[in-house]
Amino acid sequence: MSRQFTLDDSQLLADIIQLRRDVRGNRFLSKPIDDDTLDKLLDAALNAPSVGYSQPWQFVVIREDAVKRQVHHSFIEENASGAKLFNGEKQRQYQNLKLEGILEAPVNLAIFYRPKPGAVLGQTSMADMGRFSVVCAIQNLWLMARSLNIGVGWVSIIDPESVKKILNAPQDAELIGYLCIGYVEDFLAEPELKTLGWEKQKTKSQVIFKETFNSSCTEGQSA
Amino acid sequence: MSRQFTLDDSQLLADIIQLRRDVRGNRFLSKPIDDDTLDKLLDAALNAPSVGYSQPWQFVVIREDAVKRQVHHSFIEENASGAKLFNGEKQRQYQNLKLEGILEAPVNLAIFYRPKPGAVLGQTSMADMGRFSVVCAIQNLWLMARSLNIGVGWVSIIDPESVKKILNAPQDAELIGYLCIGYVEDFLAEPELKTLGWEKQKTKSQVIFKETFNSSCTEGQSA
């Protein structure tokens, strides 16, 4: 029979999931990440589910400052445009947030989706399934990092086309995620955007329904 | 200081990740999943990262046969169309695969993306980030299920618009994933599509590059 995990095992996973954070550059230490440790992160990613076992992912490991600086330049441009989409107090709050750690993190990781020519089993009705497989790999890696007490920040305020040029990506490669990876002094107790009041935590009754969306659409009802 | 996990903890997570499988209906037991256990799965999902702390997910828990049967009908139609996209031996192989467990699994779970009006922090340069947050929630739930010795199968051979109608989903809801969830007799040692030779496992040198895509584009090189 295949391995049975215990309730203690399951609780440990719950703790890793609950204590994972999105880490920004003001929290990364300069301590390097060795190749064996990086391998553990990548192995977790490579053991993700993929639609039709297509494994449609590619990873670029970046340690050189020269490459990071070019990506950071794209962040600066996109962040300036992004800030303009918020108004008043929200814009002031936005401008005070530290939203990336590209230069501070010892390792950056760019993760791409490489579509396969022809039909992919399981992707014939839902075209995004290949992209979603790549995201599953990212989430596996993120949890593995937390279990190794390594912080990860997902930076999405960058221009995917600029990053492709910087990394000499093939034309059909699609940037799915750009991660900053490094050891940290500590992990915040809860998401920073929750602590700062940027967004409230949603209640279960807002997001969980039974049988159909008709079941408990009103807030306050038990889920 | 925030909690430090040990190397044993990290190895346990690596095992859960490595032993997770996509489970089909011929492997599900009829043993029910109680509400406390289902809550653990949903809590794992709700602790996923989300862009700008937007928590853009909604879940519909389905236990009624009448609802499952309607979704299963969509699978049958989409699967017939999907099979036609493969040729010769591949098509014969496809038609012999068991690709879902909608009726057999005691719980089905439909997971939706609900876009928020206006700008979302971190989603201003990459529009798919909200969808990707929902996928992170699915992967958290999938790992939590494996740690509880519960199987999950992600069914993507369904028409998202049909599923929306069946579940009375609001117009702006977008189906990201449809999961079959249940206890299993055992988990396969490796992905079934690998065992059957549908796709080969990719090598690290095919999917991992250093600094840019120029570094090791030829197969066989060490990553």
Short mmCIF file of C-alpha atoms in Angstrom, two decimals:
data_model
loop_
_atom_site.label_atom_id
_atom_site.label_comp_id
_atom_site.label_asym_id
_atom_site.label_seq_id
_atom_site.Cartn_x
_atom_site.Cartn_y
_atom_site.Cartn_z
CA MET A 1 0.00 0.00 0.00
CA SER A 2 1.21 3.51 -0.71
CA ARG A 3 2.52 5.59 2.17
CA GLN A 4 -0.05 6.82 4.67
CA PHE A 5 0.70 10.14 6.31
CA THR A 6 -0.32 10.78 9.93
CA LEU A 7 -2.43 13.60 11.36
CA ASP A 8 0.81 15.05 12.76
CA ASP A 9 2.26 15.06 9.23
CA SER A 10 -0.83 16.81 7.96
CA GLN A 11 -0.66 19.40 10.74
CA LEU A 12 2.95 20.14 9.85
CA LEU A 13 1.92 20.80 6.24
CA ALA A 14 -0.89 23.05 7.52
CA ASP A 15 1.71 25.01 9.51
CA ILE A 16 4.03 25.41 6.51
CA ILE A 17 1.08 26.58 4.40
CA GLN A 18 -0.11 28.97 7.10
CA LEU A 19 3.34 30.46 7.83
CA ARG A 20 4.34 31.01 4.18
CA ARG A 21 4.67 34.67 3.28
CA ASP A 22 5.33 36.82 0.25
CA VAL A 23 8.70 38.36 1.13
CA ARG A 24 9.94 41.79 0.02
CA GLY A 25 13.50 43.05 -0.38
CA ASN A 26 13.67 44.80 2.99
CA ARG A 27 13.59 41.36 4.62
CA PHE A 28 16.12 39.37 2.58
CA LEU A 29 19.54 38.54 4.04
CA SER A 30 22.60 38.44 1.81
CA LYS A 31 23.39 34.83 2.87
CA PRO A 32 23.77 32.84 -0.35
CA ILE A 33 21.63 29.87 -1.38
CA ASP A 34 23.82 26.89 -2.24
CA ASP A 35 23.20 24.63 -5.22
CA ASP A 36 21.92 21.69 -3.16
CA THR A 37 19.30 23.87 -1.51
CA LEU A 38 18.30 25.40 -4.84
CA ASP A 39 17.96 21.85 -6.19
CA LYS A 40 15.46 21.03 -3.44
CA LEU A 41 13.37 24.02 -4.49
CA LEU A 42 13.50 23.05 -8.17
CA ASP A 43 12.73 19.39 -7.40
CA ALA A 44 9.58 20.48 -5.58
CA ALA A 45 8.58 22.44 -8.68
CA LEU A 46 9.33 19.55 -11.01
CA ASN A 47 7.09 17.25 -8.95
CA ALA A 48 4.06 19.46 -9.55
CA PRO A 49 1.06 18.12 -11.42
CA SER A 50 0.94 19.03 -15.09
CA VAL A 51 -1.93 18.66 -17.51
CA GLY A 52 -1.48 15.52 -19.62
CA TYR A 53 1.94 15.11 -17.96
CA SER A 54 3.08 17.88 -20.32
CA GLN A 55 5.61 19.44 -17.87
CA PRO A 56 5.31 22.71 -19.80
CA TRP A 57 7.68 24.68 -17.55
CA GLN A 58 11.13 26.21 -17.94
CA PHE A 59 13.15 27.96 -15.25
CA VAL A 60 15.92 30.54 -15.52
CA VAL A 61 18.06 30.81 -12.38
CA ILE A 62 19.51 34.32 -12.04
CA ARG A 63 22.34 35.17 -9.64
CA GLU A 64 24.18 37.88 -11.61
CA ASP A 65 23.63 41.50 -10.61
CA ALA A 66 23.80 42.67 -14.21
CA VAL A 67 20.75 40.60 -15.14
CA LYS A 68 18.85 41.50 -11.96
CA ARG A 69 19.46 45.21 -12.61
CA GLN A 70 17.82 45.02 -16.02
CA VAL A 71 14.74 43.31 -14.58
CA HIS A 72 14.67 45.82 -11.74
CA HIS A 73 14.55 48.60 -14.33
CA SER A 74 11.38 47.04 -15.77
CA PHE A 75 9.90 46.95 -12.25
CA ILE A 76 10.58 50.67 -11.77
CA GLU A 77 8.81 51.55 -15.02
CA GLU A 78 5.82 49.29 -14.44
CA ASN A 79 5.49 50.34 -10.81
CA ALA A 80 5.30 54.01 -11.82
CA SER A 81 2.47 53.16 -14.25
CA GLY A 82 0.78 50.90 -11.70
CA ALA A 83 0.75 53.54 -8.98
CA LYS A 84 -1.22 55.88 -11.27
CA LEU A 85 -4.13 53.41 -11.31
CA PHE A 86 -4.80 54.06 -7.63
CA ASN A 87 -6.21 57.28 -6.22
CA GLY A 88 -5.87 59.48 -3.17
CA GLU A 89 -5.01 57.73 0.09
CA LYS A 90 -4.69 54.36 -1.70
CA GLN A 91 -2.05 55.83 -4.03
CA ARG A 92 -0.08 57.30 -1.11
CA GLN A 93 -0.25 53.93 0.64
CA TYR A 94 0.85 52.17 -2.57
CA GLN A 95 3.88 54.40 -2.96
CA ASN A 96 5.05 53.56 0.57
CA LEU A 97 4.96 49.82 -0.03
CA LYS A 98 8.12 47.83 -0.76
CA LEU A 99 6.90 45.64 -3.60
CA GLU A 100 9.93 43.61 -4.68
CA GLY A 101 13.36 42.34 -3.67
CA ILE A 102 14.99 41.81 -7.06
CA LEU A 103 18.40 43.25 -6.15
CA GLU A 104 18.44 42.15 -2.50
CA ALA A 105 17.54 38.47 -3.05
CA PRO A 106 20.58 36.30 -3.82
CA VAL A 107 18.59 34.26 -6.32
CA ASN A 108 15.95 35.39 -8.81
CA LEU A 109 13.97 32.76 -10.68
CA ALA A 110 12.02 33.38 -13.88
CA ILE A 111 9.45 30.71 -14.69
CA PHE A 112 8.08 30.28 -18.18
CA TYR A 113 5.29 28.37 -19.88
CA ARG A 114 6.34 26.65 -23.10
CA PRO A 115 3.31 25.55 -25.09
CA LYS A 116 3.64 22.26 -26.92
CA PRO A 117 2.64 22.12 -30.59
CA GLY A 118 -0.52 20.12 -31.18
CA ALA A 119 -3.14 18.87 -28.75
CA VAL A 120 -2.36 18.32 -25.07
CA LEU A 121 -4.45 15.76 -23.19
CA GLY A 122 -6.64 17.64 -20.71
CA GLN A 123 -6.03 21.00 -22.34
CA THR A 124 -8.45 20.63 -25.26
CA SER A 125 -11.42 22.25 -23.45
CA MET A 126 -9.57 24.67 -21.16
CA ALA A 127 -6.68 26.37 -22.94
CA ASP A 128 -5.13 27.84 -19.79
CA MET A 129 -4.41 24.45 -18.21
CA GLY A 130 -0.75 24.53 -19.30
CA ARG A 131 -0.24 27.91 -17.64
CA PHE A 132 -1.97 26.62 -14.53
CA SER A 133 0.42 23.64 -14.37
CA VAL A 134 3.31 26.10 -14.22
CA VAL A 135 1.63 27.93 -11.33
CA CYS A 136 1.27 24.62 -9.45
CA ALA A 137 5.05 24.22 -9.80
CA ILE A 138 5.60 27.72 -8.41
CA GLN A 139 3.38 27.03 -5.39
CA ASN A 140 5.20 23.74 -4.67
CA LEU A 141 8.52 25.60 -4.77
CA TRP A 142 7.18 28.37 -2.53
CA LEU A 143 6.09 25.91 0.18
CA MET A 144 9.39 24.00 -0.05
CA ALA A 145 11.24 27.30 0.41
CA ARG A 146 9.25 28.10 3.56
CA SER A 147 10.02 24.65 4.98
CA LEU A 148 13.72 25.47 4.46
CA ASN A 149 13.17 28.88 6.14
CA ILE A 150 13.78 30.62 2.83
CA GLY A 151 11.65 33.53 1.75
CA VAL A 152 10.06 33.95 -1.65
CA GLY A 153 8.51 37.04 -3.18
CA TRP A 154 6.49 36.85 -6.39
CA VAL A 155 7.10 40.04 -8.41
CA SER A 156 4.40 40.67 -11.01
CA ILE A 157 4.95 44.40 -11.52
CA ILE A 158 7.26 43.83 -14.50
CA ASP A 159 6.74 43.81 -18.24
CA PRO A 160 6.79 40.16 -19.39
CA GLU A 161 8.07 41.15 -22.84
CA SER A 162 11.00 43.12 -21.37
CA VAL A 163 11.93 40.19 -19.15
CA LYS A 164 11.80 37.86 -22.16
CA LYS A 165 14.24 40.13 -24.03
CA ILE A 166 16.60 40.38 -21.05
CA LEU A 167 16.70 36.59 -20.69
CA ASN A 168 16.90 35.85 -24.44
CA ALA A 169 13.71 33.86 -24.17
CA PRO A 170 12.37 32.05 -27.25
CA GLN A 171 9.40 33.75 -28.89
CA ASP A 172 6.87 31.15 -27.71
CA ALA A 173 8.00 31.33 -24.07
CA GLU A 174 5.46 33.04 -21.78
CA LEU A 175 6.56 34.51 -18.45
CA ILE A 176 4.32 33.14 -15.71
CA GLY A 177 6.23 34.13 -12.59
CA TYR A 178 9.30 36.02 -11.43
CA LEU A 179 10.47 35.08 -7.92
CA CYS A 180 12.95 36.66 -5.51
CA ILE A 181 14.45 33.98 -3.27
CA GLY A 182 16.61 34.32 -0.15
CA TYR A 183 17.00 33.64 3.55
CA VAL A 184 15.24 36.06 5.88
CA GLU A 185 15.63 37.33 9.42
CA ASP A 186 12.02 36.40 10.07
CA PHE A 187 8.66 35.90 8.42
CA LEU A 188 5.80 38.27 9.17
CA ALA A 189 3.01 36.79 11.30
CA GLU A 190 0.37 37.64 8.71
CA PRO A 191 0.21 39.07 5.17
CA GLU A 192 1.58 42.61 5.25
CA LEU A 193 -1.31 43.93 3.12
CA LYS A 194 -3.73 42.56 5.73
CA THR A 195 -1.82 44.15 8.63
CA LEU A 196 -1.71 47.48 6.81
CA GLY A 197 -5.43 47.35 6.05
CA TRP A 198 -4.96 47.36 2.26
CA GLU A 199 -7.53 44.52 1.98
CA LYS A 200 -9.64 42.73 4.60
CA GLN A 201 -9.58 38.98 5.06
CA LYS A 202 -12.63 37.48 3.39
CA THR A 203 -15.03 35.34 5.44
CA LYS A 204 -15.78 31.75 4.53
CA SER A 205 -19.39 32.66 3.83
CA GLN A 206 -18.19 35.03 1.12
CA VAL A 207 -16.20 32.43 -0.74
CA ILE A 208 -17.63 28.95 -0.02
CA PHE A 209 -20.97 27.75 -1.40
CA LYS A 210 -22.84 24.45 -1.37
CA GLU A 211 -24.08 22.65 -4.49
CA THR A 212 -24.63 25.90 -6.41
CA PHE A 213 -23.99 29.60 -6.01
CA ASN A 214 -27.58 29.96 -4.73
CA SER A 215 -26.82 28.26 -1.44
CA SER A 216 -25.37 30.96 0.78
CA CYS A 217 -24.83 34.13 -1.17
CA THR A 218 -25.52 36.41 1.76
CA GLU A 219 -22.68 37.35 4.04
CA GLY A 220 -22.79 36.15 7.62
CA GLN A 221 -24.33 32.78 6.82
CA SER A 222 -22.35 29.78 7.90
CA ALA A 223 -20.35 28.04 5.22
CA MET B 1 11.65 34.97 15.74
CA SER B 2 9.23 33.24 13.40
CA ARG B 3 9.06 29.46 13.45
CA GLN B 4 12.04 27.64 11.98
CA PHE B 5 11.29 24.31 10.34
CA THR B 6 13.83 21.46 10.51
CA LEU B 7 15.37 19.47 7.68
CA ASP B 8 13.10 16.57 8.73
CA ASP B 9 10.09 18.85 8.33
CA SER B 10 11.30 19.86 4.88
CA GLN B 11 11.85 16.23 3.90
CA LEU B 12 8.30 15.40 4.95
CA LEU B 13 6.99 18.16 2.68
CA ALA B 14 9.18 16.81 -0.14
CA ASP B 15 7.59 13.38 0.38
CA ILE B 16 4.04 14.78 0.32
CA ILE B 17 4.87 16.69 -2.87
CA GLN B 18 6.51 13.66 -4.48
CA LEU B 19 3.72 11.21 -3.55
CA ARG B 20 0.82 13.44 -4.65
CA ARG B 21 -1.06 12.02 -7.64
CA ASP B 22 -3.86 13.00 -9.97
CA VAL B 23 -6.53 10.44 -9.08
CA ARG B 24 -9.15 9.05 -11.45
CA GLY B 25 -12.57 7.54 -10.67
CA ASN B 26 -11.46 3.93 -10.82
CA ARG B 27 -9.45 4.56 -7.64
CA PHE B 28 -11.91 6.45 -5.44
CA LEU B 29 -13.56 4.70 -2.48
CA SER B 30 -17.14 5.54 -1.51
CA LYS B 31 -16.07 6.45 2.07
CA PRO B 32 -17.46 9.92 2.75
CA ILE B 33 -15.41 13.01 3.57
CA ASP B 34 -16.67 14.62 6.76
CA ASP B 35 -17.07 18.37 7.19
CA ASP B 36 -14.05 18.77 9.50
CA THR B 37 -11.79 17.11 6.96
CA LEU B 38 -13.24 19.17 4.12
CA ASP B 39 -12.61 22.27 6.24
CA LYS B 40 -8.92 21.36 6.47
CA LEU B 41 -8.75 21.20 2.68
CA LEU B 42 -10.51 24.54 2.28
CA ASP B 43 -8.36 26.18 4.98
CA ALA B 44 -5.25 25.16 3.05
CA ALA B 45 -6.71 26.78 -0.04
CA LEU B 46 -7.65 29.97 1.83
CA ASN B 47 -4.08 30.30 3.11
CA ALA B 48 -2.69 30.50 -0.42
CA PRO B 49 -0.90 33.62 -1.60
CA SER B 50 -3.04 36.03 -3.59
CA VAL B 51 -1.95 39.00 -5.65
CA GLY B 52 -2.47 42.21 -3.68
CA TYR B 53 -4.16 40.06 -0.97
CA SER B 54 -7.15 40.05 -3.31
CA GLN B 55 -8.32 36.50 -2.35
CA PRO B 56 -10.14 36.30 -5.70
CA TRP B 57 -11.43 32.74 -5.22
CA GLN B 58 -14.82 31.14 -4.69
CA PHE B 59 -15.52 27.47 -4.10
CA VAL B 60 -18.64 25.40 -4.71
CA VAL B 61 -18.75 22.14 -2.74
CA ILE B 62 -20.80 19.52 -4.58
CA ARG B 63 -22.01 16.31 -2.96
CA GLU B 64 -25.37 15.79 -4.73
CA ASP B 65 -25.50 13.21 -7.49
CA ALA B 66 -27.92 15.30 -9.53
CA VAL B 67 -25.37 18.10 -9.85
CA LYS B 68 -22.45 15.73 -10.51
CA ARG B 69 -24.41 14.01 -13.27
CA GLN B 70 -24.90 17.28 -15.14
CA VAL B 71 -21.18 18.05 -14.95
CA HIS B 72 -20.39 14.50 -16.01
CA HIS B 73 -22.53 15.03 -19.10
CA SER B 74 -20.32 17.99 -20.05
CA PHE B 75 -17.26 15.77 -19.60
CA ILE B 76 -18.69 13.14 -21.97
CA GLU B 77 -19.30 15.72 -24.69
CA GLU B 78 -15.93 17.45 -24.31
CA ASN B 79 -14.08 14.15 -24.10
CA ALA B 80 -15.60 13.00 -27.39
CA SER B 81 -14.39 16.23 -29.06
CA GLY B 82 -11.00 16.01 -27.35
CA ALA B 83 -10.36 12.46 -28.51
CA LYS B 84 -10.75 13.56 -32.14
CA LEU B 85 -7.72 15.84 -31.78
CA PHE B 86 -5.43 12.83 -31.41
CA ASN B 87 -4.57 10.42 -34.20
CA GLY B 88 -3.89 6.74 -34.72
CA GLU B 89 -2.30 4.89 -31.80
CA LYS B 90 -2.46 8.03 -29.62
CA GLN B 91 -6.23 8.21 -30.13
CA ARG B 92 -6.68 4.53 -29.24
CA GLN B 93 -4.56 5.06 -26.12
CA TYR B 94 -6.59 8.19 -25.24
CA GLN B 95 -9.88 6.33 -25.50
CA ASN B 96 -8.66 3.68 -23.04
CA LEU B 97 -7.75 6.22 -20.37
CA LYS B 98 -10.02 6.89 -17.39
CA LEU B 99 -9.87 10.68 -17.28
CA GLU B 100 -12.22 11.69 -14.46
CA GLY B 101 -13.99 10.54 -11.30
CA ILE B 102 -16.91 12.96 -11.16
CA LEU B 103 -19.56 10.40 -10.16
CA GLU B 104 -17.29 8.17 -8.06
CA ALA B 105 -15.74 10.88 -5.86
CA PRO B 106 -17.87 11.70 -2.80
CA VAL B 107 -17.00 15.40 -3.12
CA ASN B 108 -16.59 17.53 -6.22
CA LEU B 109 -15.22 21.03 -5.88
CA ALA B 110 -15.58 23.78 -8.47
CA ILE B 111 -13.17 26.67 -8.02
CA PHE B 112 -13.83 30.05 -9.57
CA TYR B 113 -11.93 33.29 -10.14
CA ARG B 114 -13.95 36.39 -9.31
CA PRO B 115 -12.27 39.48 -10.74
CA LYS B 116 -12.47 42.60 -8.63
CA PRO B 117 -13.60 45.85 -10.26
CA GLY B 118 -10.79 48.39 -10.59
CA ALA B 119 -7.05 47.99 -10.22
CA VAL B 120 -5.54 45.19 -8.13
CA LEU B 121 -2.10 45.76 -6.62
CA GLY B 122 0.37 43.50 -8.44
CA GLN B 123 -2.04 42.74 -11.27
CA THR B 124 -1.56 45.96 -13.23
CA SER B 125 1.23 44.59 -15.48
CA MET B 126 0.25 40.90 -15.60
CA ALA B 127 -3.51 40.48 -15.99
CA ASP B 128 -3.51 36.74 -15.25
CA MET B 129 -2.18 37.13 -11.70
CA GLY B 130 -5.67 36.81 -10.17
CA ARG B 131 -6.24 33.51 -11.97
CA PHE B 132 -2.81 32.33 -10.86
CA SER B 133 -3.69 33.10 -7.22
CA VAL B 134 -6.65 30.75 -7.54
CA VAL B 135 -4.36 28.02 -8.90
CA CYS B 136 -2.04 28.47 -5.89
CA ALA B 137 -5.07 27.80 -3.68
CA ILE B 138 -5.86 24.63 -5.64
CA GLN B 139 -2.29 23.35 -5.28
CA ASN B 140 -2.32 24.02 -1.51
CA LEU B 141 -5.56 22.06 -1.22
CA TRP B 142 -4.17 19.20 -3.32
CA LEU B 143 -1.11 18.79 -1.10
CA MET B 144 -3.24 18.98 2.05
CA ALA B 145 -5.48 16.25 0.63
CA ARG B 146 -2.48 13.97 0.00
CA SER B 147 -1.25 14.53 3.56
CA LEU B 148 -4.69 13.33 4.73
CA ASN B 149 -4.42 10.33 2.36
CA ILE B 150 -7.21 11.75 0.22
CA GLY B 151 -7.02 11.66 -3.55
CA VAL B 152 -7.71 14.59 -5.86
CA GLY B 153 -8.25 14.56 -9.60
CA TRP B 154 -8.33 17.78 -11.60
CA VAL B 155 -10.86 17.42 -14.44
CA SER B 156 -10.32 19.93 -17.22
CA ILE B 157 -12.18 18.14 -20.00
CA ILE B 158 -15.42 20.02 -19.32
CA ASP B 159 -16.99 23.11 -20.83
CA PRO B 160 -16.53 25.98 -18.35
CA GLU B 161 -19.68 27.75 -19.59
CA SER B 162 -21.79 24.61 -19.09
CA VAL B 163 -20.44 24.19 -15.55
CA LYS B 164 -21.22 27.84 -14.82
CA LYS B 165 -24.85 27.30 -15.91
CA ILE B 166 -25.19 24.11 -13.86
CA LEU B 167 -23.90 25.88 -10.73
CA ASN B 168 -25.84 29.13 -11.29
CA ALA B 169 -22.55 31.00 -11.36
CA PRO B 170 -22.58 34.79 -11.71
CA GLN B 171 -21.63 36.06 -15.15
CA ASP B 172 -18.21 37.34 -14.07
CA ALA B 173 -17.20 34.07 -12.41
CA GLU B 174 -14.54 32.16 -14.32
CA LEU B 175 -14.08 28.43 -13.77
CA ILE B 176 -10.43 27.74 -12.98
CA GLY B 177 -10.56 24.17 -11.70
CA TYR B 178 -12.96 21.27 -11.14
CA LEU B 179 -11.71 18.70 -8.62
CA CYS B 180 -12.87 15.20 -7.72
CA ILE B 181 -12.02 14.47 -4.08
CA GLY B 182 -12.17 11.19 -2.16
CA TYR B 183 -10.31 8.55 -0.19
CA VAL B 184 -8.44 5.97 -2.23
CA GLU B 185 -7.26 2.39 -1.82
CA ASP B 186 -3.77 3.51 -2.79
CA PHE B 187 -1.85 6.13 -4.74
CA LEU B 188 0.08 5.13 -7.87
CA ALA B 189 3.86 5.15 -7.49
CA GLU B 190 4.29 7.52 -10.45
CA PRO B 191 2.08 9.53 -12.80
CA GLU B 192 -0.04 7.10 -14.82
CA LEU B 193 0.69 8.93 -18.08
CA LYS B 194 4.41 8.40 -17.44
CA THR B 195 3.95 4.69 -16.68
CA LEU B 196 1.87 4.26 -19.82
CA GLY B 197 4.43 6.08 -21.96
CA TRP B 198 2.03 8.87 -22.97
CA GLU B 199 4.80 11.44 -22.23
CA LYS B 200 8.40 11.02 -21.09
CA GLN B 201 9.76 12.69 -17.98
CA LYS B 202 11.75 15.77 -18.99
CA THR B 203 15.38 16.09 -17.92
CA LYS B 204 16.59 18.99 -15.83
CA SER B 205 18.78 20.17 -18.70
CA GLN B 206 15.66 20.59 -20.81
CA VAL B 207 13.92 22.84 -18.34
CA ILE B 208 16.51 24.63 -16.18
CA PHE B 209 18.77 27.41 -17.48
CA LYS B 210 21.28 29.75 -15.89
CA GLU B 211 21.17 33.56 -16.18
CA THR B 212 19.56 33.46 -19.66
CA PHE B 213 18.12 30.93 -22.08
CA ASN B 214 21.51 30.87 -23.85
CA SER B 215 23.19 28.96 -21.04
CA SER B 216 22.34 25.33 -21.70
CA CYS B 217 19.81 25.05 -24.46
CA THR B 218 21.13 21.76 -25.79
CA GLU B 219 19.87 18.57 -24.30
CA GLY B 220 22.24 16.43 -22.28
CA GLN B 221 24.13 19.35 -20.76
CA SER B 222 24.15 19.52 -17.00
CA ALA B 223 21.78 22.00 -15.44
#
